[in-house]
Tab-separated table of C-alpha atoms and ligand atoms in Angstrom:
chain	number	residue	atom	x	y	z
S	268	UNK	CA	-2.000	-37.815	12.036
S	269	UNK	CA	0.011	-40.856	10.983
S	270	UNK	CA	-0.030	-40.139	7.260
S	271	UNK	CA	3.152	-39.112	5.416
S	272	UNK	CA	1.455	-36.605	3.117
S	273	UNK	CA	-0.423	-34.926	5.960
S	274	UNK	CA	2.828	-34.813	7.919
S	275	UNK	CA	4.521	-33.051	4.989
S	276	UNK	CA	1.610	-30.626	4.731
S	277	UNK	CA	1.926	-29.949	8.448
S	278	UNK	CA	5.651	-29.331	8.045
S	279	UNK	CA	5.050	-26.525	5.545
S	280	UNK	CA	5.173	-23.260	7.423
S	281	UNK	CA	6.031	-19.656	6.720
S	282	UNK	CA	9.724	-19.088	7.417
S	283	UNK	CA	11.044	-15.520	7.316
S	284	UNK	CA	14.421	-16.274	8.967
S	285	UNK	CA	16.247	-17.673	5.954
S	286	UNK	CA	19.907	-18.549	5.477
S	287	UNK	CA	21.808	-19.257	2.270
S	288	UNK	CA	22.735	-22.883	2.998
S	289	UNK	CA	20.586	-25.610	1.460
S	290	UNK	CA	20.392	-29.163	2.862
S	291	UNK	CA	20.384	-30.488	-0.731
S	292	UNK	CA	22.170	-29.315	-3.891
S	293	UNK	CA	20.793	-26.553	-6.106
S	294	UNK	CA	20.285	-29.155	-8.853
S	295	UNK	CA	18.183	-31.308	-6.506
S	296	UNK	CA	16.274	-28.243	-5.345
S	297	UNK	CA	15.525	-27.247	-8.939
S	298	UNK	CA	14.382	-30.811	-9.704
S	299	UNK	CA	12.118	-30.748	-6.649
S	300	UNK	CA	10.541	-27.422	-7.623
S	301	UNK	CA	10.085	-28.511	-11.239
S	302	UNK	CA	8.542	-31.848	-10.230
S	303	UNK	CA	6.100	-30.175	-7.845
S	304	UNK	CA	4.927	-27.757	-10.554
S	305	UNK	CA	4.866	-30.432	-13.261
S	306	UNK	CA	2.721	-32.735	-11.101
S	307	UNK	CA	0.330	-30.047	-9.838
S	308	UNK	CA	-3.118	-30.135	-11.485
S	309	UNK	CA	-4.477	-27.488	-13.863
S	310	UNK	CA	-7.853	-27.018	-15.549
S	311	UNK	CA	-8.124	-29.134	-18.713
S	312	UNK	CA	-4.522	-30.150	-17.939
S	313	UNK	CA	-3.598	-26.804	-19.483
S	314	UNK	CA	-0.319	-26.575	-17.515
S	315	UNK	CA	-0.467	-22.783	-17.429
S	316	UNK	CA	1.996	-22.413	-14.533
S	317	UNK	CA	5.532	-21.229	-15.213
S	318	UNK	CA	8.429	-20.635	-12.841
S	319	UNK	CA	11.716	-18.786	-12.809
S	320	UNK	CA	14.118	-20.214	-10.232
S	321	UNK	CA	16.821	-17.841	-9.020
S	322	UNK	CA	19.836	-18.734	-6.875
S	323	UNK	CA	22.519	-16.665	-5.161
S	324	UNK	CA	23.260	-13.342	-6.865
S	325	UNK	CA	20.319	-13.768	-9.236
S	326	UNK	CA	17.951	-14.117	-6.288
S	327	UNK	CA	19.543	-11.132	-4.546
S	328	UNK	CA	19.075	-9.158	-7.774
S	329	UNK	CA	15.351	-9.879	-7.645
S	330	UNK	CA	15.183	-8.458	-4.124
S	331	UNK	CA	17.250	-5.423	-5.255
S	332	UNK	CA	14.577	-4.847	-7.891
S	333	UNK	CA	11.854	-5.153	-5.235
S	334	UNK	CA	13.690	-2.763	-2.913
S	335	UNK	CA	14.148	-0.165	-5.669
S	336	UNK	CA	10.447	-0.425	-6.602
S	337	UNK	CA	9.379	-0.079	-2.966
S	338	UNK	CA	11.632	2.941	-2.396
S	339	UNK	CA	9.517	4.761	-4.977
S	340	UNK	CA	6.307	4.289	-2.972
S	341	UNK	CA	7.342	3.946	0.711
S	342	UNK	CA	8.385	7.218	2.438
S	343	UNK	CA	12.140	7.271	3.165
S	344	UNK	CA	11.594	7.815	6.915
S	345	UNK	CA	9.394	4.681	7.096
S	346	UNK	CA	11.567	2.459	4.926
S	347	UNK	CA	13.540	0.622	7.648
S	348	UNK	CA	10.988	-2.186	8.296
S	349	UNK	CA	10.505	-2.682	4.548
S	350	UNK	CA	14.265	-2.861	4.043
S	351	UNK	CA	14.611	-5.396	6.885
S	352	UNK	CA	11.931	-7.584	5.293
S	353	UNK	CA	13.511	-7.435	1.838
S	354	UNK	CA	16.934	-8.187	3.336
S	355	UNK	CA	15.517	-11.268	5.082
S	356	UNK	CA	14.266	-12.609	1.744
S	357	UNK	CA	17.574	-11.804	0.053
S	358	UNK	CA	19.418	-13.708	2.801
S	359	UNK	CA	17.966	-16.995	1.526
S	360	UNK	CA	19.462	-19.391	-1.008
S	361	UNK	CA	17.031	-18.551	-3.778
S	362	UNK	CA	13.632	-17.381	-4.935
S	363	UNK	CA	10.959	-18.991	-7.086
S	364	UNK	CA	8.957	-16.594	-9.235
S	365	UNK	CA	5.565	-18.086	-10.067
S	366	UNK	CA	3.990	-17.036	-13.349
S	367	UNK	CA	0.817	-17.956	-15.249
S	368	UNK	CA	0.993	-17.971	-19.043
S	369	UNK	CA	-1.871	-15.767	-20.266
S	370	UNK	CA	-1.525	-17.146	-23.807
S	371	UNK	CA	-2.639	-20.511	-22.396
S	372	UNK	CA	-5.603	-18.832	-20.688
S	373	UNK	CA	-6.589	-17.010	-23.900
S	374	UNK	CA	-6.209	-20.204	-25.927
S	375	UNK	CA	-8.579	-22.017	-23.585
S	376	UNK	CA	-11.093	-19.155	-23.714
S	377	UNK	CA	-11.109	-19.320	-27.522
S	378	UNK	CA	-11.358	-23.103	-27.594
S	379	UNK	CA	-13.971	-23.564	-24.868
S	380	UNK	CA	-16.072	-20.380	-25.117
S	381	UNK	CA	-18.798	-21.468	-22.631
S	382	UNK	CA	-16.165	-21.567	-19.871
S	383	UNK	CA	-14.438	-18.338	-20.941
S	384	UNK	CA	-15.078	-16.518	-17.667
S	385	UNK	CA	-13.728	-19.415	-15.626
S	386	UNK	CA	-10.305	-19.824	-17.208
S	387	UNK	CA	-8.639	-16.804	-15.556
S	388	UNK	CA	-10.001	-18.018	-12.186
S	389	UNK	CA	-8.848	-21.571	-12.806
S	390	UNK	CA	-5.420	-20.286	-13.812
S	391	UNK	CA	-5.180	-18.503	-10.439
S	392	UNK	CA	-6.267	-21.676	-8.674
S	393	UNK	CA	-3.713	-23.716	-10.613
S	394	UNK	CA	-1.026	-21.241	-9.585
S	395	UNK	CA	-2.053	-21.628	-5.943
S	396	UNK	CA	-1.826	-25.384	-6.252
S	397	UNK	CA	1.616	-25.128	-7.840
S	398	UNK	CA	2.744	-22.753	-5.098
S	399	UNK	CA	1.449	-25.061	-2.399
S	400	UNK	CA	3.081	-28.105	-4.018
S	401	UNK	CA	6.457	-26.349	-4.205
S	402	UNK	CA	6.215	-24.947	-0.667
S	403	UNK	CA	5.328	-28.383	0.718
S	404	UNK	CA	8.044	-30.155	-1.280
S	405	UNK	CA	10.644	-27.649	-0.057
S	406	UNK	CA	9.461	-28.053	3.541
S	407	UNK	CA	9.657	-31.816	3.197
S	408	UNK	CA	13.320	-31.376	2.189
S	409	UNK	CA	13.881	-29.145	5.268
S	410	UNK	CA	14.035	-25.995	3.176
S	411	UNK	CA	12.249	-22.983	4.654
S	412	UNK	CA	10.205	-20.611	2.496
S	413	UNK	CA	7.539	-17.934	2.520
S	414	UNK	CA	5.064	-16.625	-0.006
S	415	UNK	CA	5.363	-13.003	-1.148
S	416	UNK	CA	3.483	-10.698	-3.513
S	417	UNK	CA	5.532	-7.801	-4.832
S	418	UNK	CA	3.809	-8.082	-8.207
S	419	UNK	CA	2.903	-5.965	-10.115
S	420	UNK	CA	5.486	-3.488	-8.743
S	421	UNK	CA	8.425	-5.609	-9.861
S	422	UNK	CA	6.999	-7.164	-13.036
S	423	UNK	CA	8.572	-4.942	-15.701
S	424	UNK	CA	12.077	-4.907	-14.219
S	425	UNK	CA	12.027	-8.662	-13.550
S	426	UNK	CA	10.795	-9.297	-17.101
S	427	UNK	CA	13.634	-7.206	-18.525
S	428	UNK	CA	16.264	-8.800	-16.277
S	429	UNK	CA	15.321	-12.438	-16.961
S	430	UNK	CA	13.876	-12.098	-20.448
S	431	UNK	CA	10.400	-13.184	-19.387
S	432	UNK	CA	7.877	-13.748	-22.220
S	433	UNK	CA	5.250	-10.977	-22.421
S	434	UNK	CA	2.448	-13.513	-21.866
S	435	UNK	CA	3.814	-14.644	-18.473
S	436	UNK	CA	2.031	-12.904	-15.589
S	437	UNK	CA	3.826	-12.828	-12.250
S	438	UNK	CA	1.581	-14.129	-9.455
S	439	UNK	CA	3.835	-14.788	-6.441
S	440	UNK	CA	7.401	-14.956	-5.188
S	441	UNK	CA	8.761	-17.625	-2.860
S	442	UNK	CA	12.099	-16.889	-1.178
S	443	UNK	CA	13.624	-20.075	0.234
S	444	UNK	CA	16.702	-21.226	2.164
S	445	UNK	CA	17.824	-22.768	5.408
S	446	UNK	CA	15.522	-22.495	8.433
S	447	UNK	CA	17.346	-20.099	10.771
S	448	UNK	CA	14.650	-19.894	13.458
S	449	UNK	CA	11.914	-22.168	14.795
S	450	UNK	CA	8.480	-21.659	13.289
S	451	UNK	CA	5.982	-19.429	15.057
S	452	UNK	CA	2.896	-20.664	16.865
S	453	UNK	CA	-0.104	-21.234	14.654
S	454	UNK	CA	-3.696	-21.170	15.858
S	455	UNK	CA	-6.394	-23.281	14.246
S	456	UNK	CA	-10.073	-22.440	14.274
S	457	UNK	CA	-12.640	-24.892	15.585
S	458	UNK	CA	-13.191	-27.769	13.145
S	459	UNK	CA	-16.917	-27.667	13.938
S	460	UNK	CA	-17.163	-24.229	12.314
S	461	UNK	CA	-15.259	-25.441	9.319
S	462	UNK	CA	-16.450	-28.844	8.291
S	463	UNK	CA	-19.833	-30.454	7.838
S	464	UNK	CA	-19.891	-34.231	7.455
S	465	UNK	CA	-22.958	-36.127	6.277
S	466	UNK	CA	-23.600	-39.797	5.736
S	467	UNK	CA	-20.699	-41.086	7.803
S	468	UNK	CA	-21.300	-44.148	10.002
S	469	UNK	CA	-21.484	-42.250	13.292
S	470	UNK	CA	-24.183	-39.651	13.915
S	471	UNK	CA	-21.613	-37.878	16.107
S	472	UNK	CA	-19.202	-37.949	13.178
S	473	UNK	CA	-16.553	-35.281	13.439
S	474	UNK	CA	-13.225	-34.599	11.839
S	475	UNK	CA	-10.512	-36.437	13.734
S	476	UNK	CA	-7.382	-34.441	14.440
F	614	LIG	C1	-2.833	-16.920	-1.054
F	614	LIG	C2	-1.824	-16.573	0.015
F	614	LIG	C3	-1.212	-15.340	0.019
F	614	LIG	C4	-0.225	-15.034	0.969
F	614	LIG	N1	0.465	-13.851	0.866
F	614	LIG	C5	1.469	-13.604	1.722
F	614	LIG	C6	2.271	-12.440	1.568
F	614	LIG	O1	2.081	-11.644	0.648
F	614	LIG	N2	3.265	-12.230	2.473
F	614	LIG	C7	3.527	-13.110	3.486
F	614	LIG	O2	4.464	-12.885	4.255
F	614	LIG	N3	2.800	-14.240	3.645
F	614	LIG	C8	1.784	-14.503	2.782
F	614	LIG	N4	1.063	-15.659	2.900
F	614	LIG	C9	1.374	-16.598	3.999
F	614	LIG	C10	0.304	-16.645	5.080
F	614	LIG	O3	0.326	-15.464	5.841
F	614	LIG	C11	0.577	-17.884	5.951
F	614	LIG	O4	0.563	-19.030	5.133
F	614	LIG	C12	-0.455	-18.048	7.060
F	614	LIG	O5	-0.347	-17.016	8.002
F	614	LIG	C13	-0.318	-19.389	7.784
F	614	LIG	O6	0.978	-19.563	8.297
F	614	LIG	P1	1.899	-20.778	7.836
F	614	LIG	O7	2.294	-20.516	6.388
F	614	LIG	O8	3.076	-20.766	8.752
F	614	LIG	O9	1.099	-22.052	7.934
F	614	LIG	C14	0.081	-15.983	1.969
F	614	LIG	C15	-0.571	-17.221	1.976
F	614	LIG	C16	-1.500	-17.519	1.020
F	614	LIG	C17	-2.137	-18.892	1.015
């Protein structure tokens, strides 16, 4: 589709083959990540999303923490594939840790009691939007990334290492770096099972690819 935003969305793919070189500086990458999170929507504009951005040795330290945590639960004789995966994340230029500030969630629950049950859900949705915005912005800058979930295994050690406030809850990790391999094939389900369109000009209205 000839639309720049859709083209950027299409460019966002899971990349596991990461290298340490970035096509832009670390400062520009940080600015990109921060802008994407700052501009992402949140319920009541509560801005509950937080991020810790790790480069180089700091990023590798995060994956050391993940490896040590996994060694405690994965049998030693089955650890090789896990180790290979962790090493591939550590081979990147950096990692974004996505958090949601639970103090913000609690504050909203106190302030808007009728919606109390919704705020934790909306916080999760806001985190997903922030993650998607960052992933897409990185892809648009030709930076590869994937989305990982080693929380809650790594939470305590990461909190101690980077002095994370107690109210920040880790939701996802995004290792990023240079794209070292082409993206894999991706199948799409039939649009007709996915979308229903009513009231459009054509009775045969369907979603154009
Ligand atoms: C909410 C969510 C959770 C995901 N969790 C993981 C994960 O833990 N590990 C992983 O490698 N990929 C994870 N992914 C990536 C998906 O597997 C991937 O986006 C999907 O297969 C489509 O491929 P694409 O990213 O190349 O478009 C997650 C994606 C989403 C949206």
